[in-house]
Amino acid sequence: MDDYLKDTIKKRAKAQHATLIDIRRHLHMHPELSFQEFNTAKFIAKTLKEMNIALQEGVANTGLVALIKGKNPDKATVALRADIDALPIHEANEVPYKSKNEGVMHACGHDVHTASLIGVAKLLNGLKEEFEGTIKLIFQPAEEKNPGGAIGVIQAGVLEQPKPTSIMGQHVNPNIPVGKIGFVKGIMLGSADELYLTVTGKGGHAASPQLAVDPILIAAQIIVSLQQIMSRNCNPIVPSVLSLCHIQGGETTNVIPKAVQISGTFRTTDERWRREAHQKMKTLASGVAKAMGGDCTLDINQGYPCLNNDLALTQRSRASAIAFLGAEKVVDMELSMWAEDFAYYAQQIPGCFYYLGVKNEAHDIGPCLHTPTFDIDERVLETGPGVMAWLAIQELAVHTR
Ligand code: NI
């Protein structure tokens, strides 16, 4: 039974590969920014309607939710999620499917995630007699922009009626060769908060510092002090990183400016330490500035929480993936400090987020995500839908047995 299903999925995933390449290229050529995915949503809706799949549009503005019902649809539900938005980046690739929307680019592979989920819809829709339960497909807007689309999707009630027992999502990974997928057990990605510091002093002539309060010197002390919080206050076994990536202050060589702006990102994997660190950074930045005669405010724009993969679900998915792809195609990956709003779903119900390999060294495909030259090996459009359809059916079987 399983062998028949496995072979059927593989065969059909291969047969629909060329169509999915077309779909991915269409999405890639017409990328849209977070919460502006109007045409993307229309395109997804049109494609699903052509397959006679019931769907709800306008979820969290530009999202869509579709249901595919197998036999005994009320027995259990599994949710699958793809993000659909693009980034404000000018594409530098000279490819036939280069972005036609100037300054906007699918540089994080969300075109692949969306095309893959459409492929999953196609596969599952043709296999309704082969599984019990319901598959809920979530096409989520605005993953790239804080506060993210996942919160809105959850608030719209998508994790209710029917309530999924678990949720899975996939993300391209340019460090993994195409054809392989990667799992992380437990904590997979960090939380990510944006920090905005404003240091104020008193401007003056560079030759008379005694009459001024130099915010540049204060800023330097604050930067060093904040890094010391990471090394002295954080439990060494808790991953934690502070990167201050932007600093601006002053115009010329002989004028002490009035203020300095610093901004950066703070990421960790422990929610309690996260809150504690926010407080410590605020207190220290302000204290250092005051001790030096100036002032400092720290505004924190809270981003996504850390993404914690459910251990049992991840274990099951990994085993199912090995059964489908073979052990040599399934790799174990380590925690990384990227961030993803899939984390919000995984806070509500057991979640498993896994990586899809897109690297092709021979063709020099696979530079970093979020760069103007990011691209993928399109063979992933066979692996991605096939494995996800298989994982969803296997997971439903656990809950409908
Ligand atoms: Ni992404």
Tab-separated table of C-alpha atoms and ligand atoms in Angstrom:
chain	number	residue	atom	x	y	z
A	1	MET	CA	0.000	0.000	0.000
A	2	ASP	CA	2.701	2.413	1.055
A	3	ASP	CA	4.873	1.312	-1.835
A	4	TYR	CA	2.070	1.915	-4.310
A	5	LEU	CA	1.472	5.360	-2.814
A	6	LYS	CA	5.169	6.205	-2.780
A	7	ASP	CA	5.630	5.184	-6.415
A	8	THR	CA	2.481	7.021	-7.489
A	9	ILE	CA	3.577	10.252	-5.778
A	10	LYS	CA	7.053	9.972	-7.282
A	11	LYS	CA	5.697	9.334	-10.763
A	12	ARG	CA	3.209	12.191	-10.602
A	13	ALA	CA	5.725	14.581	-9.042
A	14	LYS	CA	7.990	13.866	-11.999
A	15	ALA	CA	5.141	14.257	-14.486
A	16	GLN	CA	4.094	17.666	-13.128
A	17	HIS	CA	7.666	18.976	-12.770
A	18	ALA	CA	7.654	21.007	-15.991
A	19	THR	CA	4.344	22.672	-15.069
A	20	LEU	CA	5.714	23.604	-11.668
A	21	ILE	CA	8.809	25.132	-13.251
A	22	ASP	CA	6.464	27.329	-15.301
A	23	ILE	CA	4.520	28.260	-12.163
A	24	ARG	CA	7.669	29.060	-10.221
A	25	ARG	CA	9.035	31.150	-13.081
A	26	HIS	CA	5.774	33.064	-13.341
A	27	LEU	CA	5.916	33.827	-9.616
A	28	HIS	CA	9.597	34.712	-9.865
A	29	MET	CA	8.959	37.164	-12.697
A	30	HIS	CA	6.118	38.843	-10.802
A	31	PRO	CA	7.282	39.186	-7.201
A	32	GLU	CA	5.317	41.311	-4.744
A	33	LEU	CA	6.278	42.785	-1.384
A	34	SER	CA	4.804	41.759	1.959
A	35	PHE	CA	1.038	42.372	2.256
A	36	GLN	CA	0.946	43.527	-1.372
A	37	GLU	CA	0.747	40.034	-2.839
A	38	PHE	CA	-2.507	40.805	-4.699
A	39	ASN	CA	-1.611	39.324	-8.076
A	40	THR	CA	0.256	36.453	-6.453
A	41	ALA	CA	-2.888	35.598	-4.473
A	42	LYS	CA	-5.046	35.857	-7.615
A	43	PHE	CA	-2.676	33.569	-9.470
A	44	ILE	CA	-2.705	30.964	-6.669
A	45	ALA	CA	-6.520	31.144	-6.453
A	46	LYS	CA	-6.899	30.707	-10.210
A	47	THR	CA	-4.535	27.735	-10.243
A	48	LEU	CA	-6.315	25.994	-7.343
A	49	LYS	CA	-9.771	26.690	-8.773
A	50	GLU	CA	-8.722	25.033	-12.012
A	51	MET	CA	-8.172	21.931	-9.888
A	52	ASN	CA	-11.625	22.332	-8.270
A	53	ILE	CA	-10.096	22.844	-4.850
A	54	ALA	CA	-12.242	24.694	-2.295
A	55	LEU	CA	-10.504	27.779	-0.990
A	56	GLN	CA	-10.880	30.878	1.089
A	57	GLU	CA	-9.289	34.092	-0.184
A	58	GLY	CA	-8.331	37.303	1.604
A	59	VAL	CA	-7.084	35.539	4.738
A	60	ALA	CA	-4.982	38.086	6.673
A	61	ASN	CA	-5.440	40.375	3.623
A	62	THR	CA	-3.602	38.543	0.884
A	63	GLY	CA	-3.412	34.972	2.152
A	64	LEU	CA	-5.352	31.902	1.035
A	65	VAL	CA	-6.435	28.717	2.727
A	66	ALA	CA	-7.530	25.605	0.851
A	67	LEU	CA	-8.873	22.288	2.059
A	68	ILE	CA	-8.326	18.915	0.440
A	69	LYS	CA	-10.545	16.268	1.914
A	70	GLY	CA	-9.713	12.601	1.784
A	71	LYS	CA	-11.923	9.799	3.056
A	72	ASN	CA	-13.489	10.452	6.493
A	73	PRO	CA	-12.393	14.108	6.316
A	74	ASP	CA	-13.356	14.888	9.932
A	75	LYS	CA	-11.051	12.318	11.428
A	76	ALA	CA	-7.943	14.518	11.501
A	77	THR	CA	-6.384	17.521	9.785
A	78	VAL	CA	-2.784	18.336	8.961
A	79	ALA	CA	-1.763	21.848	7.881
A	80	LEU	CA	0.915	22.725	5.321
A	81	ARG	CA	2.213	26.261	4.967
A	82	ALA	CA	4.019	28.236	2.261
A	83	ASP	CA	4.946	31.920	2.389
A	84	ILE	CA	4.271	33.944	-0.759
A	85	ASP	CA	5.993	37.355	-0.450
A	86	ALA	CA	9.215	38.737	-1.974
A	87	LEU	CA	11.957	41.172	-0.917
A	88	PRO	CA	12.907	44.752	-1.839
A	89	ILE	CA	16.029	43.673	-3.790
A	90	HIS	CA	17.076	44.401	-7.400
A	91	GLU	CA	17.611	41.073	-9.129
A	92	ALA	CA	21.105	40.762	-10.619
A	93	ASN	CA	20.596	37.384	-12.315
A	94	GLU	CA	20.438	37.489	-16.108
A	95	VAL	CA	17.928	34.684	-16.561
A	96	PRO	CA	14.856	34.369	-18.800
A	97	TYR	CA	12.659	34.482	-15.694
A	98	LYS	CA	14.295	37.595	-14.181
A	99	SER	CA	12.002	39.742	-12.009
A	100	LYS	CA	9.852	42.134	-14.034
A	101	ASN	CA	8.928	44.095	-10.952
A	102	GLU	CA	11.855	46.517	-10.657
A	103	GLY	CA	13.410	46.490	-7.187
A	104	VAL	CA	11.455	43.469	-5.980
A	105	MET	CA	12.789	39.931	-6.034
A	106	HIS	CA	12.024	36.438	-4.802
A	107	ALA	CA	15.440	36.218	-3.148
A	108	CYS	CA	14.342	33.948	-0.314
A	109	GLY	CA	12.791	31.177	-2.382
A	110	HIS	CA	9.176	31.906	-1.483
A	111	ASP	CA	8.375	31.400	-5.182
A	112	VAL	CA	9.628	27.837	-4.691
A	113	HIS	CA	7.625	27.347	-1.489
A	114	THR	CA	4.460	28.612	-3.206
A	115	ALA	CA	4.959	26.590	-6.386
A	116	SER	CA	5.732	23.512	-4.267
A	117	LEU	CA	2.550	23.874	-2.246
A	118	ILE	CA	0.575	24.218	-5.473
A	119	GLY	CA	2.303	21.020	-6.570
A	120	VAL	CA	1.324	19.363	-3.283
A	121	ALA	CA	-2.286	20.467	-3.873
A	122	LYS	CA	-2.200	18.861	-7.310
A	123	LEU	CA	-0.773	15.613	-5.959
A	124	LEU	CA	-3.090	15.311	-2.962
A	125	ASN	CA	-6.151	16.306	-4.944
A	126	GLY	CA	-5.497	13.341	-7.199
A	127	LEU	CA	-4.990	10.973	-4.267
A	128	LYS	CA	-8.110	11.721	-2.213
A	129	GLU	CA	-9.082	8.071	-2.215
A	130	GLU	CA	-5.712	7.104	-0.777
A	131	PHE	CA	-5.815	8.908	2.573
A	132	GLU	CA	-8.115	9.634	5.458
A	133	GLY	CA	-8.573	13.105	6.928
A	134	THR	CA	-8.121	16.633	5.617
A	135	ILE	CA	-5.139	18.616	4.442
A	136	LYS	CA	-5.243	22.350	5.075
A	137	LEU	CA	-3.029	24.351	2.737
A	138	ILE	CA	-1.978	27.769	4.011
A	139	PHE	CA	-0.564	30.315	1.552
A	140	GLN	CA	0.683	32.928	3.986
A	141	PRO	CA	1.478	36.552	3.157
A	142	ALA	CA	4.246	38.757	4.519
A	143	GLU	CA	6.795	36.466	6.082
A	144	GLU	CA	9.542	38.974	5.333
A	145	LYS	CA	8.173	41.921	7.219
A	146	ASN	CA	7.721	42.200	10.936
A	147	PRO	CA	5.181	41.546	12.551
A	148	GLY	CA	4.706	38.963	9.762
A	149	GLY	CA	1.634	37.396	8.212
A	150	ALA	CA	1.474	34.311	10.450
A	151	ILE	CA	-0.045	36.236	13.378
A	152	GLY	CA	-2.880	37.497	11.150
A	153	VAL	CA	-3.466	34.027	9.744
A	154	ILE	CA	-3.742	32.592	13.262
A	155	GLN	CA	-6.021	35.455	14.358
A	156	ALA	CA	-8.234	34.730	11.346
A	157	GLY	CA	-8.895	31.318	12.926
A	158	VAL	CA	-6.987	29.203	10.445
A	159	LEU	CA	-5.722	26.883	13.169
A	160	GLU	CA	-9.367	26.126	14.119
A	161	GLN	CA	-12.302	24.430	12.382
A	162	PRO	CA	-10.939	22.059	11.487
A	163	LYS	CA	-8.083	22.236	13.982
A	164	PRO	CA	-4.897	20.722	12.592
A	165	THR	CA	-3.078	18.202	14.765
A	166	SER	CA	0.185	19.493	13.346
A	167	ILE	CA	1.688	21.840	10.793
A	168	MET	CA	4.596	21.502	8.397
A	169	GLY	CA	6.478	23.975	6.256
A	170	GLN	CA	9.540	23.904	4.048
A	171	HIS	CA	12.238	26.447	3.261
A	172	VAL	CA	14.879	26.423	0.555
A	173	ASN	CA	18.432	26.101	1.814
A	174	PRO	CA	21.363	26.980	-0.470
A	175	ASN	CA	23.795	25.014	1.716
A	176	ILE	CA	22.118	21.688	0.940
A	177	PRO	CA	22.508	20.022	-2.497
A	178	VAL	CA	19.329	19.812	-4.565
A	179	GLY	CA	17.444	16.560	-4.068
A	180	LYS	CA	18.212	16.434	-0.349
A	181	ILE	CA	16.214	17.761	2.568
A	182	GLY	CA	17.340	18.701	6.085
A	183	PHE	CA	15.784	18.419	9.519
A	184	VAL	CA	16.584	20.092	12.821
A	185	LYS	CA	15.249	18.470	15.976
A	186	GLY	CA	13.985	20.929	18.566
A	187	ILE	CA	15.039	24.558	18.306
A	188	MET	CA	15.750	25.344	14.670
A	189	LEU	CA	15.852	29.131	14.361
A	190	GLY	CA	16.380	32.027	16.759
A	191	SER	CA	14.171	34.892	17.819
A	192	ALA	CA	15.029	38.185	16.117
A	193	ASP	CA	14.523	41.672	17.534
A	194	GLU	CA	15.497	44.969	15.944
A	195	LEU	CA	17.308	47.453	18.177
A	196	TYR	CA	17.333	51.202	17.622
A	197	LEU	CA	19.592	53.276	19.883
A	198	THR	CA	19.708	57.064	19.985
A	199	VAL	CA	22.642	58.494	21.886
A	200	THR	CA	22.433	62.195	22.651
A	201	GLY	CA	25.178	64.462	23.911
A	202	LYS	CA	25.969	68.094	23.326
A	203	GLY	CA	27.533	69.264	20.072
A	204	GLY	CA	30.543	71.545	19.931
A	205	HIS	CA	33.930	72.374	18.414
A	206	ALA	CA	36.248	69.390	18.132
A	207	ALA	CA	39.036	71.466	19.721
A	208	SER	CA	36.996	72.164	22.869
A	209	PRO	CA	35.628	68.789	24.018
A	210	GLN	CA	35.401	70.080	27.594
A	211	LEU	CA	32.477	72.258	26.478
A	212	ALA	CA	30.641	69.429	24.707
A	213	VAL	CA	29.300	65.960	25.520
A	214	ASP	CA	30.663	63.668	22.826
A	215	PRO	CA	27.982	61.168	21.747
A	216	ILE	CA	30.454	59.314	19.530
A	217	LEU	CA	32.592	58.334	22.507
A	218	ILE	CA	29.447	57.421	24.446
A	219	ALA	CA	28.256	55.309	21.511
A	220	ALA	CA	31.591	53.491	21.440
A	221	GLN	CA	31.319	52.666	25.160
A	222	ILE	CA	27.726	51.506	24.732
A	223	ILE	CA	28.600	49.185	21.844
A	224	VAL	CA	31.347	47.521	23.883
A	225	SER	CA	29.166	47.337	27.012
A	226	LEU	CA	26.250	45.721	25.177
A	227	GLN	CA	28.522	43.006	23.794
A	228	GLN	CA	29.667	42.343	27.364
A	229	ILE	CA	26.073	41.569	28.330
A	230	MET	CA	26.196	38.776	25.755
A	231	SER	CA	29.406	37.324	27.185
A	232	ARG	CA	28.827	37.924	30.918
A	233	ASN	CA	25.090	37.773	31.572
A	234	CYS	CA	23.884	35.125	29.169
A	235	ASN	CA	24.107	31.485	30.191
A	236	PRO	CA	26.931	30.144	27.966
A	237	ILE	CA	24.797	27.234	26.816
A	238	VAL	CA	22.143	29.570	25.382
A	239	PRO	CA	22.878	30.737	21.834
A	240	SER	CA	22.702	34.526	21.757
A	241	VAL	CA	24.006	37.056	19.260
A	242	LEU	CA	24.037	40.831	19.106
A	243	SER	CA	25.060	42.479	15.831
A	244	LEU	CA	25.007	46.245	15.686
A	245	CYS	CA	25.120	46.806	11.959
A	246	HIS	CA	24.438	50.484	11.417
A	247	ILE	CA	25.942	53.555	13.060
A	248	GLN	CA	25.518	57.137	12.044
A	249	GLY	CA	26.678	60.351	13.646
A	250	GLY	CA	28.590	63.477	12.726
A	251	GLU	CA	29.335	65.136	9.407
A	252	THR	CA	32.945	66.202	9.411
A	253	THR	CA	36.343	66.005	11.115
A	254	ASN	CA	36.151	68.973	13.443
A	255	VAL	CA	32.619	69.122	14.827
A	256	ILE	CA	31.390	67.035	17.747
A	257	PRO	CA	27.852	66.053	16.761
A	258	LYS	CA	24.813	66.216	18.974
A	259	ALA	CA	23.579	62.685	18.467
A	260	VAL	CA	24.466	59.233	17.172
A	261	GLN	CA	22.065	56.554	15.885
A	262	ILE	CA	22.915	52.880	16.169
A	263	SER	CA	20.804	49.978	15.041
A	264	GLY	CA	21.157	46.238	14.911
A	265	THR	CA	19.657	42.884	15.722
A	266	PHE	CA	19.537	40.694	18.819
A	267	ARG	CA	18.809	36.988	18.450
A	268	THR	CA	18.549	34.130	20.880
A	269	THR	CA	16.747	30.854	21.517
A	270	ASP	CA	15.489	31.324	25.057
A	271	GLU	CA	12.398	33.460	25.653
A	272	ARG	CA	13.224	34.187	29.279
A	273	TRP	CA	16.753	35.322	28.453
A	274	ARG	CA	15.341	37.332	25.563
A	275	ARG	CA	13.165	39.433	27.913
A	276	GLU	CA	15.947	39.709	30.473
A	277	ALA	CA	18.450	40.836	27.840
A	278	HIS	CA	16.085	43.547	26.575
A	279	GLN	CA	15.903	45.005	30.068
A	280	LYS	CA	19.635	44.721	30.709
A	281	MET	CA	20.510	46.388	27.397
A	282	LYS	CA	18.147	49.284	28.082
A	283	THR	CA	19.467	49.808	31.603
A	284	LEU	CA	23.110	49.569	30.604
A	285	ALA	CA	22.861	51.798	27.514
A	286	SER	CA	21.070	54.486	29.457
A	287	GLY	CA	23.376	54.120	32.484
A	288	VAL	CA	26.583	54.360	30.450
A	289	ALA	CA	25.285	57.423	28.609
A	290	LYS	CA	24.173	59.138	31.812
A	291	ALA	CA	27.474	58.426	33.555
A	292	MET	CA	29.186	60.211	30.672
A	293	GLY	CA	26.856	63.197	30.781
A	294	GLY	CA	24.601	62.219	27.891
A	295	ASP	CA	21.541	60.114	27.336
A	296	CYS	CA	20.533	57.026	25.399
A	297	THR	CA	17.212	55.500	24.505
A	298	LEU	CA	16.868	51.975	23.187
A	299	ASP	CA	13.752	51.104	21.213
A	300	ILE	CA	13.197	47.430	20.565
A	301	ASN	CA	11.039	46.272	17.705
A	302	GLN	CA	10.205	42.723	18.750
A	303	GLY	CA	10.423	40.255	15.908
A	304	TYR	CA	9.620	36.574	15.564
A	305	PRO	CA	10.071	34.190	18.478
A	306	CYS	CA	12.446	31.261	18.185
A	307	LEU	CA	11.230	28.352	16.102
A	308	ASN	CA	10.911	25.161	18.073
A	309	ASN	CA	10.260	22.023	16.051
A	310	ASP	CA	8.128	19.462	17.845
A	311	LEU	CA	10.424	16.535	18.642
A	312	ALA	CA	7.960	13.700	18.033
A	313	LEU	CA	6.583	15.205	14.817
A	314	THR	CA	10.085	15.952	13.507
A	315	GLN	CA	11.235	12.441	14.345
A	316	ARG	CA	8.239	10.968	12.475
A	317	SER	CA	8.691	13.319	9.494
A	318	ARG	CA	12.385	12.547	9.266
A	319	ALA	CA	11.687	8.793	9.281
A	320	SER	CA	8.964	9.226	6.634
A	321	ALA	CA	11.312	11.348	4.513
A	322	ILE	CA	13.959	8.608	4.684
A	323	ALA	CA	11.350	6.049	3.600
A	324	PHE	CA	10.480	8.267	0.615
A	325	LEU	CA	13.843	9.678	-0.476
A	326	GLY	CA	16.370	7.231	1.008
A	327	ALA	CA	18.670	7.855	3.982
A	328	GLU	CA	21.399	9.453	1.848
A	329	LYS	CA	19.001	12.232	0.836
A	330	VAL	CA	18.016	13.255	4.362
A	331	VAL	CA	20.523	15.324	6.327
A	332	ASP	CA	20.543	16.529	9.917
A	333	MET	CA	21.117	20.251	10.217
A	334	GLU	CA	22.064	22.475	13.129
A	335	LEU	CA	20.290	25.374	14.715
A	336	SER	CA	20.833	28.669	12.901
A	337	MET	CA	20.045	32.240	13.913
A	338	TRP	CA	17.827	33.087	10.970
A	339	ALA	CA	14.238	33.812	11.950
A	340	GLU	CA	10.854	32.755	10.548
A	341	ASP	CA	7.283	33.515	11.527
A	342	PHE	CA	6.425	29.824	11.108
A	343	ALA	CA	7.508	29.957	14.777
A	344	TYR	CA	4.071	31.345	15.724
A	345	TYR	CA	2.255	28.302	14.355
A	346	ALA	CA	4.704	26.014	16.156
A	347	GLN	CA	3.823	27.807	19.403
A	348	GLN	CA	0.162	26.857	18.907
A	349	ILE	CA	0.335	23.288	17.597
A	350	PRO	CA	3.158	20.794	16.972
A	351	GLY	CA	5.188	22.108	14.046
A	352	CYS	CA	7.941	20.785	11.811
A	353	PHE	CA	9.847	23.158	9.556
A	354	TYR	CA	12.463	21.569	7.334
A	355	TYR	CA	14.948	22.564	4.657
A	356	LEU	CA	14.802	21.873	0.946
A	357	GLY	CA	18.196	21.671	-0.736
A	358	VAL	CA	18.589	23.952	-3.786
A	359	LYS	CA	22.372	24.005	-4.222
A	360	ASN	CA	24.047	22.976	-7.466
A	361	GLU	CA	27.787	23.479	-7.207
A	362	ALA	CA	28.515	22.452	-10.782
A	363	HIS	CA	26.325	25.259	-12.089
A	364	ASP	CA	27.383	27.654	-9.338
A	365	ILE	CA	23.804	27.873	-8.075
A	366	GLY	CA	23.294	28.555	-4.421
A	367	PRO	CA	24.573	31.883	-3.117
A	368	CYS	CA	23.108	33.268	0.096
A	369	LEU	CA	19.426	33.924	0.639
A	370	HIS	CA	18.484	37.618	0.453
A	371	THR	CA	21.170	38.457	-2.141
A	372	PRO	CA	20.598	39.850	-5.677
A	373	THR	CA	22.131	36.728	-7.241
A	374	PHE	CA	20.150	34.153	-5.292
A	375	ASP	CA	18.797	31.364	-7.478
A	376	ILE	CA	17.853	27.724	-7.124
A	377	ASP	CA	18.238	24.442	-8.963
A	378	GLU	CA	14.731	23.884	-10.285
A	379	ARG	CA	14.942	20.145	-9.709
A	380	VAL	CA	13.787	21.074	-6.202
A	381	LEU	CA	10.314	21.471	-7.722
A	382	GLU	CA	10.138	17.712	-8.038
A	383	THR	CA	11.577	16.907	-4.590
A	384	GLY	CA	9.661	19.588	-2.658
A	385	PRO	CA	6.075	18.739	-3.638
A	386	GLY	CA	6.664	14.987	-3.646
A	387	VAL	CA	8.156	14.789	-0.202
A	388	MET	CA	5.646	17.207	1.304
A	389	ALA	CA	2.626	15.341	-0.070
A	390	TRP	CA	4.096	12.098	1.257
A	391	LEU	CA	4.863	13.572	4.707
A	392	ALA	CA	1.332	14.980	4.975
A	393	ILE	CA	-0.307	11.649	4.153
A	394	GLN	CA	1.999	9.767	6.526
A	395	GLU	CA	1.237	12.240	9.307
A	396	LEU	CA	-2.514	11.980	8.723
A	397	ALA	CA	-2.213	8.210	8.938
A	398	VAL	CA	-0.758	8.552	12.457
A	399	HIS	CA	-3.854	10.471	13.580
A	400	THR	CA	-6.540	8.522	11.719
A	401	ARG	CA	-5.408	4.980	12.492
B	1	NI	NI	12.264	32.971	3.653
